[in-house]
Amino acid sequence: MSLLSNTALKKIFVDGFYRTHAAMLVFIFVMLISYCFFINTLGTVRPDQIDFWQFFFTISLVSNPLMMILYLIGSTLYAYKSLKYVLSQLALPQQEFLYYSFTALNKKQQFTTWCIVQTCIFIPVLCYTLYAISIGIVFGYYLISIGILFFQLLLVLAGAYIYLKESNRLIEVNKPNWLLRVSRKWSKPVFLLYSFQVFNQSKLAYTLTKLLSWVLISSVLVVFADLKDDSRLLMLVTSCIVVAHVVLIYQEKVFNNRYLSFLPNFPFTKKKVFFSFCLNYLVLLLPEICWIFTNFDILTSFGLIAFAFSTVLLFRSLLLLNAIQIKGFLIWIFCLFFLFYLFIMFGFGLILIPLNFIVAWIVFRRNYLNNNCIGI
């Protein structure tokens, strides 16, 4: 049973890891071999010093504490990649048989097997470590050499222990998060479902979007600090806010295609569908809307918000074009942002508000029923 388990785990995790990361490993291997054997020194070097300079990196690894720390950090990152790969494979449905077969072994046998698996994954790192230790011992650097090997072994044992705990953990059904528990009894409009999806499944994307939004706002206001009250600058800032949210706009279309494909069968008018999805962006842009209202007068604030929503609707409508993919969508965004910049700089920014609404509505009306799948 133990022999069969070793073979199965090696084929699943070790072979799979090397297939997935083959390009990275080959690049590092070729780079190190090229450095050690084919590098030419600059200037005149005596023949008895050539070997030292060819192996300078390896010698520094076992003689310089800073180089040693950098190498240990690199080894830790390699261990993290292996850990991430194995755990992701364990979570796949086709690997569930391991929870009912491999776990029949006692914990000691399981741990030994996982140590073998992690050692096989670590073979490239261990080979170079042993090579560096050999060079270090030749040049008399014993302490750091032993410390590097000891740290590598700790990484192998730690990885094996994590695999052991994970493979023996019961498969639990994911509990709903606090948002789903709180909003369970709420009446959720169909046009607002994407907002719940963002706060439930895409919190990282939302956080990064907000961070990018505030970075763009701060950068523009710092660069043009003497024009803070200029309406052109404010419209440019608003354009940056919307552009920062293009990922969420794109993901909304993916969400609608996947989960709300039945929507055209409902007795909703095109105008209602066109404007009702703004509910999502009213929620998602709420921090920026609050910032606008607290920093500018009412009339200016409403103008900026109208411009933001007209731009959002235009970007959303572009996604309805037949066979448009993420690359084409980003090209459209870049071109439109440049066009907006020209309109704003020449003082025609307010014209963009009705123009965006009109173009967005025309594109939406002609392409709403297109059964196109967005390529990712």
Short mmCIF file of the C-alpha atoms (twelve columns), coordinates in Angstrom:
data_MODEL
# 
_entry.id   MODEL 
# 
loop_
_atom_site.group_PDB 
_atom_site.id 
_atom_site.type_symbol 
_atom_site.label_atom_id 
_atom_site.label_alt_id 
_atom_site.label_comp_id 
_atom_site.label_asym_id 
_atom_site.label_seq_id 
_atom_site.Cartn_x 
_atom_site.Cartn_y 
_atom_site.Cartn_z 
_atom_site.pdbx_PDB_model_num 
ATOM 1   C CA . MET A 1   0.000   0.000  0.000   1 
ATOM 2   C CA . SER A 2   2.810   2.399  0.917   1 
ATOM 3   C CA . LEU A 3   4.676   1.663  -2.335  1 
ATOM 4   C CA . LEU A 4   1.542   2.260  -4.404  1 
ATOM 5   C CA . SER A 5   0.908   5.492  -2.534  1 
ATOM 6   C CA . ASN A 6   4.434   6.715  -3.241  1 
ATOM 7   C CA . THR A 7   4.028   6.023  -6.944  1 
ATOM 8   C CA . ALA A 8   0.581   7.644  -7.149  1 
ATOM 9   C CA . LEU A 9   1.614   10.768 -5.247  1 
ATOM 10  C CA . LYS A 10  4.761   11.195 -7.321  1 
ATOM 11  C CA . LYS A 11  2.822   10.986 -10.574 1 
ATOM 12  C CA . ILE A 12  0.110   13.352 -9.378  1 
ATOM 13  C CA . PHE A 13  2.125   16.002 -7.552  1 
ATOM 14  C CA . VAL A 14  5.812   15.700 -8.499  1 
ATOM 15  C CA . ASP A 15  5.355   15.095 -12.224 1 
ATOM 16  C CA . GLY A 16  2.559   17.657 -12.359 1 
ATOM 17  C CA . PHE A 17  4.658   20.277 -10.568 1 
ATOM 18  C CA . TYR A 18  7.558   19.863 -12.980 1 
ATOM 19  C CA . ARG A 19  5.273   19.982 -16.011 1 
ATOM 20  C CA . THR A 20  3.621   23.169 -14.757 1 
ATOM 21  C CA . HIS A 21  6.870   24.945 -13.832 1 
ATOM 22  C CA . ALA A 22  9.157   23.458 -16.477 1 
ATOM 23  C CA . ALA A 23  9.830   26.804 -18.194 1 
ATOM 24  C CA . MET A 24  10.860  28.504 -14.955 1 
ATOM 25  C CA . LEU A 25  13.129  25.639 -13.880 1 
ATOM 26  C CA . VAL A 26  14.821  25.344 -17.273 1 
ATOM 27  C CA . PHE A 27  15.462  29.087 -17.358 1 
ATOM 28  C CA . ILE A 28  17.053  29.119 -13.888 1 
ATOM 29  C CA . PHE A 29  19.083  25.969 -14.618 1 
ATOM 30  C CA . VAL A 30  20.421  27.334 -17.917 1 
ATOM 31  C CA . MET A 31  21.206  30.697 -16.328 1 
ATOM 32  C CA . LEU A 32  23.207  29.115 -13.488 1 
ATOM 33  C CA . ILE A 33  25.057  26.695 -15.753 1 
ATOM 34  C CA . SER A 34  25.887  29.499 -18.170 1 
ATOM 35  C CA . TYR A 35  27.193  31.628 -15.330 1 
ATOM 36  C CA . CYS A 36  29.311  28.932 -13.735 1 
ATOM 37  C CA . PHE A 37  30.942  27.533 -16.879 1 
ATOM 38  C CA . PHE A 38  30.730  30.060 -19.697 1 
ATOM 39  C CA . ILE A 39  31.107  33.476 -18.065 1 
ATOM 40  C CA . ASN A 40  34.165  35.485 -19.140 1 
ATOM 41  C CA . THR A 41  35.847  37.760 -16.626 1 
ATOM 42  C CA . LEU A 42  36.475  41.404 -17.443 1 
ATOM 43  C CA . GLY A 43  40.149  42.364 -17.618 1 
ATOM 44  C CA . THR A 44  43.280  40.324 -17.018 1 
ATOM 45  C CA . VAL A 45  42.830  37.451 -14.570 1 
ATOM 46  C CA . ARG A 46  45.552  34.995 -13.694 1 
ATOM 47  C CA . PRO A 47  44.806  31.339 -14.613 1 
ATOM 48  C CA . ASP A 48  44.800  30.256 -10.973 1 
ATOM 49  C CA . GLN A 49  42.001  32.783 -10.236 1 
ATOM 50  C CA . ILE A 50  39.651  31.870 -13.083 1 
ATOM 51  C CA . ASP A 51  37.911  29.095 -11.136 1 
ATOM 52  C CA . PHE A 52  37.317  31.439 -8.200  1 
ATOM 53  C CA . TRP A 53  35.674  34.117 -10.365 1 
ATOM 54  C CA . GLN A 54  33.616  31.604 -12.330 1 
ATOM 55  C CA . PHE A 55  32.142  30.288 -9.084  1 
ATOM 56  C CA . PHE A 56  31.981  33.705 -7.437  1 
ATOM 57  C CA . PHE A 57  28.191  33.592 -6.924  1 
ATOM 58  C CA . THR A 58  28.302  30.144 -5.359  1 
ATOM 59  C CA . ILE A 59  31.232  31.087 -3.111  1 
ATOM 60  C CA . SER A 60  29.413  34.281 -2.038  1 
ATOM 61  C CA . LEU A 61  26.406  32.137 -1.188  1 
ATOM 62  C CA . VAL A 62  28.331  30.233 1.500   1 
ATOM 63  C CA . SER A 63  30.573  33.080 2.634   1 
ATOM 64  C CA . ASN A 64  28.381  36.188 2.594   1 
ATOM 65  C CA . PRO A 65  25.453  36.304 5.100   1 
ATOM 66  C CA . LEU A 66  23.505  38.694 2.848   1 
ATOM 67  C CA . MET A 67  23.755  36.373 -0.165  1 
ATOM 68  C CA . MET A 68  22.812  33.471 2.068   1 
ATOM 69  C CA . ILE A 69  19.668  35.305 3.266   1 
ATOM 70  C CA . LEU A 70  18.689  36.105 -0.336  1 
ATOM 71  C CA . TYR A 71  19.151  32.453 -1.299  1 
ATOM 72  C CA . LEU A 72  17.070  31.304 1.667   1 
ATOM 73  C CA . ILE A 73  14.322  33.751 0.670   1 
ATOM 74  C CA . GLY A 74  14.420  32.303 -2.844  1 
ATOM 75  C CA . SER A 75  14.202  28.787 -1.404  1 
ATOM 76  C CA . THR A 76  11.222  29.838 0.695   1 
ATOM 77  C CA . LEU A 77  9.468   31.218 -2.380  1 
ATOM 78  C CA . TYR A 78  10.125  27.932 -4.170  1 
ATOM 79  C CA . ALA A 79  8.669   26.070 -1.188  1 
ATOM 80  C CA . TYR A 80  5.637   28.359 -1.287  1 
ATOM 81  C CA . LYS A 81  5.069   27.642 -4.991  1 
ATOM 82  C CA . SER A 82  5.289   23.912 -4.355  1 
ATOM 83  C CA . LEU A 83  2.953   24.221 -1.378  1 
ATOM 84  C CA . LYS A 84  0.454   26.240 -3.382  1 
ATOM 85  C CA . TYR A 85  0.537   23.740 -6.239  1 
ATOM 86  C CA . VAL A 86  0.094   20.621 -4.091  1 
ATOM 87  C CA . LEU A 87  -2.711  22.147 -2.017  1 
ATOM 88  C CA . SER A 88  -4.513  23.324 -5.154  1 
ATOM 89  C CA . GLN A 89  -4.266  19.796 -6.556  1 
ATOM 90  C CA . LEU A 90  -5.569  18.296 -3.314  1 
ATOM 91  C CA . ALA A 91  -8.636  20.517 -3.594  1 
ATOM 92  C CA . LEU A 92  -9.566  19.172 -7.042  1 
ATOM 93  C CA . PRO A 93  -12.491 16.723 -7.230  1 
ATOM 94  C CA . GLN A 94  -10.415 14.113 -9.090  1 
ATOM 95  C CA . GLN A 95  -8.031  13.872 -6.135  1 
ATOM 96  C CA . GLU A 96  -10.723 13.106 -3.572  1 
ATOM 97  C CA . PHE A 97  -9.843  9.404  -3.679  1 
ATOM 98  C CA . LEU A 98  -6.715  10.267 -1.666  1 
ATOM 99  C CA . TYR A 99  -8.892  11.215 1.302   1 
ATOM 100 C CA . TYR A 100 -10.304 7.672  1.361   1 
ATOM 101 C CA . SER A 101 -7.281  5.579  0.358   1 
ATOM 102 C CA . PHE A 102 -4.014  7.261  1.279   1 
ATOM 103 C CA . THR A 103 -5.298  8.242  4.725   1 
ATOM 104 C CA . ALA A 104 -5.731  4.533  5.562   1 
ATOM 105 C CA . LEU A 105 -1.999  4.512  6.318   1 
ATOM 106 C CA . ASN A 106 -0.880  5.562  9.776   1 
ATOM 107 C CA . LYS A 107 0.314   9.120  10.275  1 
ATOM 108 C CA . LYS A 108 3.984   8.143  10.384  1 
ATOM 109 C CA . GLN A 109 3.806   6.410  6.984   1 
ATOM 110 C CA . GLN A 110 1.829   9.319  5.519   1 
ATOM 111 C CA . PHE A 111 4.379   11.822 6.797   1 
ATOM 112 C CA . THR A 112 7.256   9.778  5.377   1 
ATOM 113 C CA . THR A 113 5.517   9.597  2.005   1 
ATOM 114 C CA . TRP A 114 4.870   13.337 1.941   1 
ATOM 115 C CA . CYS A 115 8.541   13.930 2.868   1 
ATOM 116 C CA . ILE A 116 9.553   11.876 -0.171  1 
ATOM 117 C CA . VAL A 117 7.155   13.859 -2.376  1 
ATOM 118 C CA . GLN A 118 8.431   17.212 -1.103  1 
ATOM 119 C CA . THR A 119 12.057  16.076 -1.440  1 
ATOM 120 C CA . CYS A 120 11.415  15.090 -5.057  1 
ATOM 121 C CA . ILE A 121 9.909   18.516 -5.713  1 
ATOM 122 C CA . PHE A 122 12.920  20.120 -4.021  1 
ATOM 123 C CA . ILE A 123 15.499  18.175 -6.059  1 
ATOM 124 C CA . PRO A 124 16.620  21.228 -8.151  1 
ATOM 125 C CA . VAL A 125 17.089  23.365 -5.039  1 
ATOM 126 C CA . LEU A 126 18.744  20.588 -3.043  1 
ATOM 127 C CA . CYS A 127 21.128  19.787 -5.898  1 
ATOM 128 C CA . TYR A 128 22.316  23.372 -6.084  1 
ATOM 129 C CA . THR A 129 22.497  23.541 -2.278  1 
ATOM 130 C CA . LEU A 130 24.695  20.445 -2.136  1 
ATOM 131 C CA . TYR A 131 26.829  21.904 -4.912  1 
ATOM 132 C CA . ALA A 132 27.200  25.171 -2.987  1 
ATOM 133 C CA . ILE A 133 28.028  23.266 0.210   1 
ATOM 134 C CA . SER A 134 30.756  21.305 -1.599  1 
ATOM 135 C CA . ILE A 135 32.305  24.561 -2.830  1 
ATOM 136 C CA . GLY A 136 31.969  26.049 0.664   1 
ATOM 137 C CA . ILE A 137 33.672  23.123 2.349   1 
ATOM 138 C CA . VAL A 138 36.544  23.295 -0.145  1 
ATOM 139 C CA . PHE A 139 37.076  26.966 0.712   1 
ATOM 140 C CA . GLY A 140 36.576  26.383 4.451   1 
ATOM 141 C CA . TYR A 141 33.081  27.883 4.981   1 
ATOM 142 C CA . TYR A 142 31.495  25.220 7.174   1 
ATOM 143 C CA . LEU A 143 28.970  27.017 9.383   1 
ATOM 144 C CA . ILE A 144 26.934  28.765 6.676   1 
ATOM 145 C CA . SER A 145 27.007  25.638 4.518   1 
ATOM 146 C CA . ILE A 146 25.500  23.532 7.298   1 
ATOM 147 C CA . GLY A 147 22.953  26.279 8.071   1 
ATOM 148 C CA . ILE A 148 21.726  26.392 4.456   1 
ATOM 149 C CA . LEU A 149 21.297  22.601 4.313   1 
ATOM 150 C CA . PHE A 150 19.501  22.585 7.677   1 
ATOM 151 C CA . PHE A 151 17.102  25.309 6.494   1 
ATOM 152 C CA . GLN A 152 16.341  23.391 3.296   1 
ATOM 153 C CA . LEU A 153 15.526  20.276 5.297   1 
ATOM 154 C CA . LEU A 154 13.225  22.324 7.544   1 
ATOM 155 C CA . LEU A 155 11.366  23.559 4.460   1 
ATOM 156 C CA . VAL A 156 10.904  19.978 3.272   1 
ATOM 157 C CA . LEU A 157 9.645   18.816 6.691   1 
ATOM 158 C CA . ALA A 158 7.337   21.833 7.074   1 
ATOM 159 C CA . GLY A 159 5.829   21.254 3.634   1 
ATOM 160 C CA . ALA A 160 5.312   17.549 4.361   1 
ATOM 161 C CA . TYR A 161 3.613   18.389 7.669   1 
ATOM 162 C CA . ILE A 162 1.220   20.843 5.988   1 
ATOM 163 C CA . TYR A 163 0.360   18.257 3.343   1 
ATOM 164 C CA . LEU A 164 -0.263  15.696 6.094   1 
ATOM 165 C CA . LYS A 165 -2.646  18.011 7.949   1 
ATOM 166 C CA . GLU A 166 -4.464  19.002 4.774   1 
ATOM 167 C CA . SER A 167 -4.877  15.460 3.461   1 
ATOM 168 C CA . ASN A 168 -6.383  14.346 6.774   1 
ATOM 169 C CA . ARG A 169 -8.692  17.306 7.147   1 
ATOM 170 C CA . LEU A 170 -12.351 16.573 6.616   1 
ATOM 171 C CA . ILE A 171 -13.851 18.142 3.510   1 
ATOM 172 C CA . GLU A 172 -16.111 20.865 4.840   1 
ATOM 173 C CA . VAL A 173 -18.908 22.610 3.077   1 
ATOM 174 C CA . ASN A 174 -18.095 26.297 2.761   1 
ATOM 175 C CA . LYS A 175 -20.170 28.318 5.186   1 
ATOM 176 C CA . PRO A 176 -21.786 31.474 3.841   1 
ATOM 177 C CA . ASN A 177 -19.936 34.629 4.803   1 
ATOM 178 C CA . TRP A 178 -21.358 37.409 6.944   1 
ATOM 179 C CA . LEU A 179 -22.833 39.287 3.961   1 
ATOM 180 C CA . LEU A 180 -24.937 36.307 2.859   1 
ATOM 181 C CA . ARG A 181 -26.046 35.602 6.424   1 
ATOM 182 C CA . VAL A 182 -27.058 39.222 7.017   1 
ATOM 183 C CA . SER A 183 -28.779 39.691 3.653   1 
ATOM 184 C CA . ARG A 184 -30.436 36.277 3.546   1 
ATOM 185 C CA . LYS A 185 -33.929 37.685 4.088   1 
ATOM 186 C CA . TRP A 186 -33.455 40.842 2.055   1 
ATOM 187 C CA . SER A 187 -35.335 41.381 -1.181  1 
ATOM 188 C CA . LYS A 188 -32.545 41.540 -3.765  1 
ATOM 189 C CA . PRO A 189 -33.314 43.309 -7.064  1 
ATOM 190 C CA . VAL A 190 -32.043 41.326 -10.020 1 
ATOM 191 C CA . PHE A 191 -30.120 44.355 -11.256 1 
ATOM 192 C CA . LEU A 192 -28.227 44.582 -7.964  1 
ATOM 193 C CA . LEU A 193 -27.054 40.969 -7.795  1 
ATOM 194 C CA . TYR A 194 -23.623 41.790 -9.196  1 
ATOM 195 C CA . SER A 195 -22.905 44.067 -6.225  1 
ATOM 196 C CA . PHE A 196 -23.586 41.168 -3.860  1 
ATOM 197 C CA . GLN A 197 -21.308 39.024 -6.012  1 
ATOM 198 C CA . VAL A 198 -18.485 41.575 -5.707  1 
ATOM 199 C CA . PHE A 199 -18.724 41.852 -1.936  1 
ATOM 200 C CA . ASN A 200 -19.078 38.096 -1.580  1 
ATOM 201 C CA . GLN A 201 -16.540 36.687 -4.070  1 
ATOM 202 C CA . SER A 202 -14.464 39.575 -5.443  1 
ATOM 203 C CA . LYS A 203 -13.423 41.510 -2.360  1 
ATOM 204 C CA . LEU A 204 -9.765  41.558 -3.411  1 
ATOM 205 C CA . ALA A 205 -10.579 42.929 -6.873  1 
ATOM 206 C CA . TYR A 206 -12.829 45.570 -5.298  1 
ATOM 207 C CA . THR A 207 -10.142 46.574 -2.792  1 
ATOM 208 C CA . LEU A 208 -7.450  46.832 -5.478  1 
ATOM 209 C CA . THR A 209 -9.811  48.848 -7.661  1 
ATOM 210 C CA . LYS A 210 -10.454 51.308 -4.845  1 
ATOM 211 C CA . LEU A 211 -6.740  51.544 -4.137  1 
ATOM 212 C CA . LEU A 212 -6.018  52.270 -7.802  1 
ATOM 213 C CA . SER A 213 -8.839  54.813 -7.876  1 
ATOM 214 C CA . TRP A 214 -7.458  56.747 -4.926  1 
ATOM 215 C CA . VAL A 215 -3.902  56.581 -6.282  1 
ATOM 216 C CA . LEU A 216 -5.081  58.085 -9.583  1 
ATOM 217 C CA . ILE A 217 -7.099  60.771 -7.803  1 
ATOM 218 C CA . SER A 218 -4.188  61.701 -5.547  1 
ATOM 219 C CA . SER A 219 -1.664  61.669 -8.401  1 
ATOM 220 C CA . VAL A 220 -3.718  63.975 -10.632 1 
ATOM 221 C CA . LEU A 221 -4.485  66.383 -7.802  1 
ATOM 222 C CA . VAL A 222 -0.834  66.497 -6.717  1 
ATOM 223 C CA . VAL A 223 0.476   67.033 -10.244 1 
ATOM 224 C CA . PHE A 224 -2.080  69.814 -10.900 1 
ATOM 225 C CA . ALA A 225 -2.180  71.211 -7.354  1 
ATOM 226 C CA . ASP A 226 -2.601  74.791 -8.625  1 
ATOM 227 C CA . LEU A 227 -5.732  73.867 -10.649 1 
ATOM 228 C CA . LYS A 228 -7.827  72.149 -7.969  1 
ATOM 229 C CA . ASP A 229 -10.881 74.284 -8.720  1 
ATOM 230 C CA . ASP A 230 -10.634 73.937 -12.502 1 
ATOM 231 C CA . SER A 231 -13.630 72.038 -13.903 1 
ATOM 232 C CA . ARG A 232 -11.401 70.427 -16.537 1 
ATOM 233 C CA . LEU A 233 -9.203  68.903 -13.850 1 
ATOM 234 C CA . LEU A 234 -12.244 67.583 -11.982 1 
ATOM 235 C CA . MET A 235 -13.599 65.909 -15.117 1 
ATOM 236 C CA . LEU A 236 -10.185 64.389 -15.785 1 
ATOM 237 C CA . VAL A 237 -10.159 63.009 -12.227 1 
ATOM 238 C CA . THR A 238 -13.635 61.570 -12.796 1 
ATOM 239 C CA . SER A 239 -12.408 59.895 -15.999 1 
ATOM 240 C CA . CYS A 240 -9.582  58.299 -14.022 1 
ATOM 241 C CA . ILE A 241 -12.072 57.015 -11.437 1 
ATOM 242 C CA . VAL A 242 -14.165 55.286 -14.100 1 
ATOM 243 C CA . VAL A 243 -11.119 53.859 -15.902 1 
ATOM 244 C CA . ALA A 244 -9.926  52.405 -12.588 1 
ATOM 245 C CA . HIS A 245 -13.192 50.414 -12.446 1 
ATOM 246 C CA . VAL A 246 -12.969 48.845 -15.924 1 
ATOM 247 C CA . VAL A 247 -12.149 45.448 -14.394 1 
ATOM 248 C CA . LEU A 248 -15.375 45.498 -12.393 1 
ATOM 249 C CA . ILE A 249 -17.288 46.661 -15.481 1 
ATOM 250 C CA . TYR A 250 -15.874 43.777 -17.492 1 
ATOM 251 C CA . GLN A 251 -16.543 41.263 -14.714 1 
ATOM 252 C CA . GLU A 252 -20.148 42.447 -14.528 1 
ATOM 253 C CA . LYS A 253 -20.663 41.453 -18.153 1 
ATOM 254 C CA . VAL A 254 -19.070 38.057 -17.466 1 
ATOM 255 C CA . PHE A 255 -21.379 37.664 -14.456 1 
ATOM 256 C CA . ASN A 256 -24.452 38.594 -16.505 1 
ATOM 257 C CA . ASN A 257 -23.537 36.152 -19.279 1 
ATOM 258 C CA . ARG A 258 -23.004 33.355 -16.799 1 
ATOM 259 C CA . TYR A 259 -25.805 33.851 -14.284 1 
ATOM 260 C CA . LEU A 260 -28.329 36.271 -15.810 1 
ATOM 261 C CA . SER A 261 -28.496 34.990 -19.386 1 
ATOM 262 C CA . PHE A 262 -32.245 34.525 -18.893 1 
ATOM 263 C CA . LEU A 263 -32.787 38.267 -18.404 1 
ATOM 264 C CA . PRO A 264 -33.841 39.035 -22.022 1 
ATOM 265 C CA . ASN A 265 -36.757 36.621 -21.540 1 
ATOM 266 C CA . PHE A 266 -38.203 38.812 -18.783 1 
ATOM 267 C CA . PRO A 267 -40.763 41.530 -19.655 1 
ATOM 268 C CA . PHE A 268 -38.290 44.352 -19.041 1 
ATOM 269 C CA . THR A 269 -38.048 47.210 -21.503 1 
ATOM 270 C CA . LYS A 270 -34.652 47.989 -22.966 1 
ATOM 271 C CA . LYS A 271 -34.653 51.373 -21.254 1 
ATOM 272 C CA . LYS A 272 -35.199 49.772 -17.872 1 
ATOM 273 C CA . VAL A 273 -32.405 47.259 -18.434 1 
ATOM 274 C CA . PHE A 274 -30.132 50.009 -19.759 1 
ATOM 275 C CA . PHE A 275 -30.490 52.259 -16.721 1 
ATOM 276 C CA . SER A 276 -31.232 49.734 -13.969 1 
ATOM 277 C CA . PHE A 277 -27.736 48.265 -14.008 1 
ATOM 278 C CA . CYS A 278 -26.543 51.666 -12.786 1 
ATOM 279 C CA . LEU A 279 -27.688 50.474 -9.346  1 
ATOM 280 C CA . ASN A 280 -24.547 48.337 -9.207  1 
ATOM 281 C CA . TYR A 281 -22.297 51.307 -9.879  1 
ATOM 282 C CA . LEU A 282 -24.209 53.503 -7.475  1 
ATOM 283 C CA . VAL A 283 -23.134 51.011 -4.800  1 
ATOM 284 C CA . LEU A 284 -19.639 50.291 -6.114  1 
ATOM 285 C CA . LEU A 285 -18.811 53.977 -6.652  1 
ATOM 286 C CA . LEU A 286 -20.301 55.068 -3.342  1 
ATOM 287 C CA . PRO A 287 -16.917 56.003 -1.730  1 
ATOM 288 C CA . GLU A 288 -16.000 58.199 -4.702  1 
ATOM 289 C CA . ILE A 289 -19.495 59.743 -4.806  1 
ATOM 290 C CA . CYS A 290 -19.228 60.647 -1.110  1 
ATOM 291 C CA . TRP A 291 -15.793 62.164 -1.758  1 
ATOM 292 C CA . ILE A 292 -17.162 64.290 -4.606  1 
ATOM 293 C CA . PHE A 293 -20.122 65.577 -2.571  1 
ATOM 294 C CA . THR A 294 -17.956 66.432 0.435   1 
ATOM 295 C CA . ASN A 295 -15.356 68.347 -1.582  1 
ATOM 296 C CA . PHE A 296 -17.346 70.237 -4.211  1 
ATOM 297 C CA . ASP A 297 -20.575 72.188 -4.481  1 
ATOM 298 C CA . ILE A 298 -23.879 70.499 -5.344  1 
ATOM 299 C CA . LEU A 299 -24.038 71.590 -8.978  1 
ATOM 300 C CA . THR A 300 -20.444 70.528 -9.717  1 
ATOM 301 C CA . SER A 301 -20.950 67.233 -7.878  1 
ATOM 302 C CA . PHE A 302 -24.038 66.298 -9.885  1 
ATOM 303 C CA . GLY A 303 -22.252 67.210 -13.111 1 
ATOM 304 C CA . LEU A 304 -19.254 64.986 -12.258 1 
ATOM 305 C CA . ILE A 305 -21.479 62.083 -11.210 1 
ATOM 306 C CA . ALA A 306 -23.538 62.392 -14.395 1 
ATOM 307 C CA . PHE A 307 -20.314 62.303 -16.411 1 
ATOM 308 C CA . ALA A 308 -19.109 59.238 -14.464 1 
ATOM 309 C CA . PHE A 309 -22.325 57.290 -15.042 1 
ATOM 310 C CA . SER A 310 -22.511 58.258 -18.712 1 
ATOM 311 C CA . THR A 311 -18.969 56.932 -19.143 1 
ATOM 312 C CA . VAL A 312 -19.778 53.716 -17.262 1 
ATOM 313 C CA . LEU A 313 -22.820 53.119 -19.477 1 
ATOM 314 C CA . LEU A 314 -20.716 53.708 -22.592 1 
ATOM 315 C CA . PHE A 315 -18.060 51.229 -21.434 1 
ATOM 316 C CA . ARG A 316 -20.745 48.653 -20.564 1 
ATOM 317 C CA . SER A 317 -22.408 49.015 -23.939 1 
ATOM 318 C CA . LEU A 318 -19.130 48.423 -25.768 1 
ATOM 319 C CA . LEU A 319 -18.997 44.972 -24.177 1 
ATOM 320 C CA . LEU A 320 -22.140 44.033 -26.109 1 
ATOM 321 C CA . LEU A 321 -20.352 44.319 -29.430 1 
ATOM 322 C CA . ASN A 322 -20.034 40.970 -31.184 1 
ATOM 323 C CA . ALA A 323 -17.000 38.871 -30.213 1 
ATOM 324 C CA . ILE A 324 -15.293 41.670 -28.277 1 
ATOM 325 C CA . GLN A 325 -12.599 40.295 -25.986 1 
ATOM 326 C CA . ILE A 326 -10.688 41.769 -23.091 1 
ATOM 327 C CA . LYS A 327 -7.841  42.952 -25.331 1 
ATOM 328 C CA . GLY A 328 -10.203 44.755 -27.698 1 
ATOM 329 C CA . PHE A 329 -12.143 46.194 -24.755 1 
ATOM 330 C CA . LEU A 330 -8.977  47.665 -23.211 1 
ATOM 331 C CA . ILE A 331 -7.995  49.181 -26.563 1 
ATOM 332 C CA . TRP A 332 -11.406 50.856 -26.755 1 
ATOM 333 C CA . ILE A 333 -10.984 52.153 -23.194 1 
ATOM 334 C CA . PHE A 334 -7.554  53.586 -23.947 1 
ATOM 335 C CA . CYS A 335 -8.762  55.314 -27.122 1 
ATOM 336 C CA . LEU A 336 -11.855 56.740 -25.419 1 
ATOM 337 C CA . PHE A 337 -9.830  57.981 -22.449 1 
ATOM 338 C CA . PHE A 338 -7.489  59.811 -24.829 1 
ATOM 339 C CA . LEU A 339 -10.508 61.254 -26.676 1 
ATOM 340 C CA . PHE A 340 -12.069 62.360 -23.365 1 
ATOM 341 C CA . TYR A 341 -8.779  64.031 -22.454 1 
ATOM 342 C CA . LEU A 342 -8.802  66.057 -25.668 1 
ATOM 343 C CA . PHE A 343 -12.443 67.109 -25.218 1 
ATOM 344 C CA . ILE A 344 -11.811 68.109 -21.591 1 
ATOM 345 C CA . MET A 345 -8.589  70.028 -22.270 1 
ATOM 346 C CA . PHE A 346 -10.278 72.059 -25.036 1 
ATOM 347 C CA . GLY A 347 -13.197 72.927 -22.746 1 
ATOM 348 C CA . PHE A 348 -15.827 70.632 -24.277 1 
ATOM 349 C CA . GLY A 349 -16.084 68.255 -21.311 1 
ATOM 350 C CA . LEU A 350 -19.772 68.925 -20.633 1 
ATOM 351 C CA . ILE A 351 -20.641 67.859 -24.179 1 
ATOM 352 C CA . LEU A 352 -19.371 64.370 -23.293 1 
ATOM 353 C CA . ILE A 353 -22.257 63.767 -20.860 1 
ATOM 354 C CA . PRO A 354 -25.130 63.712 -23.405 1 
ATOM 355 C CA . LEU A 355 -22.810 62.348 -26.108 1 
ATOM 356 C CA . ASN A 356 -21.836 59.352 -23.960 1 
ATOM 357 C CA . PHE A 357 -25.472 58.620 -23.098 1 
ATOM 358 C CA . ILE A 358 -26.554 58.796 -26.761 1 
ATOM 359 C CA . VAL A 359 -23.734 56.588 -28.080 1 
ATOM 360 C CA . ALA A 360 -24.167 54.125 -25.205 1 
ATOM 361 C CA . TRP A 361 -27.900 53.845 -25.855 1 
ATOM 362 C CA . ILE A 362 -27.432 53.325 -29.608 1 
ATOM 363 C CA . VAL A 363 -24.821 50.591 -29.080 1 
ATOM 364 C CA . PHE A 364 -26.936 48.965 -26.351 1 
ATOM 365 C CA . ARG A 365 -30.161 49.018 -28.370 1 
ATOM 366 C CA . ARG A 366 -28.562 47.447 -31.447 1 
ATOM 367 C CA . ASN A 367 -26.568 44.773 -29.584 1 
ATOM 368 C CA . TYR A 368 -28.587 43.940 -26.469 1 
ATOM 369 C CA . LEU A 369 -29.802 40.586 -27.798 1 
ATOM 370 C CA . ASN A 370 -26.426 39.537 -29.194 1 
ATOM 371 C CA . ASN A 371 -25.656 36.075 -27.880 1 
ATOM 372 C CA . ASN A 372 -21.937 36.686 -27.747 1 
ATOM 373 C CA . CYS A 373 -19.562 35.106 -25.254 1 
ATOM 374 C CA . ILE A 374 -16.868 37.358 -23.915 1 
ATOM 375 C CA . GLY A 375 -13.404 35.859 -24.253 1 
ATOM 376 C CA . ILE A 376 -11.155 36.064 -21.255 1 
# 
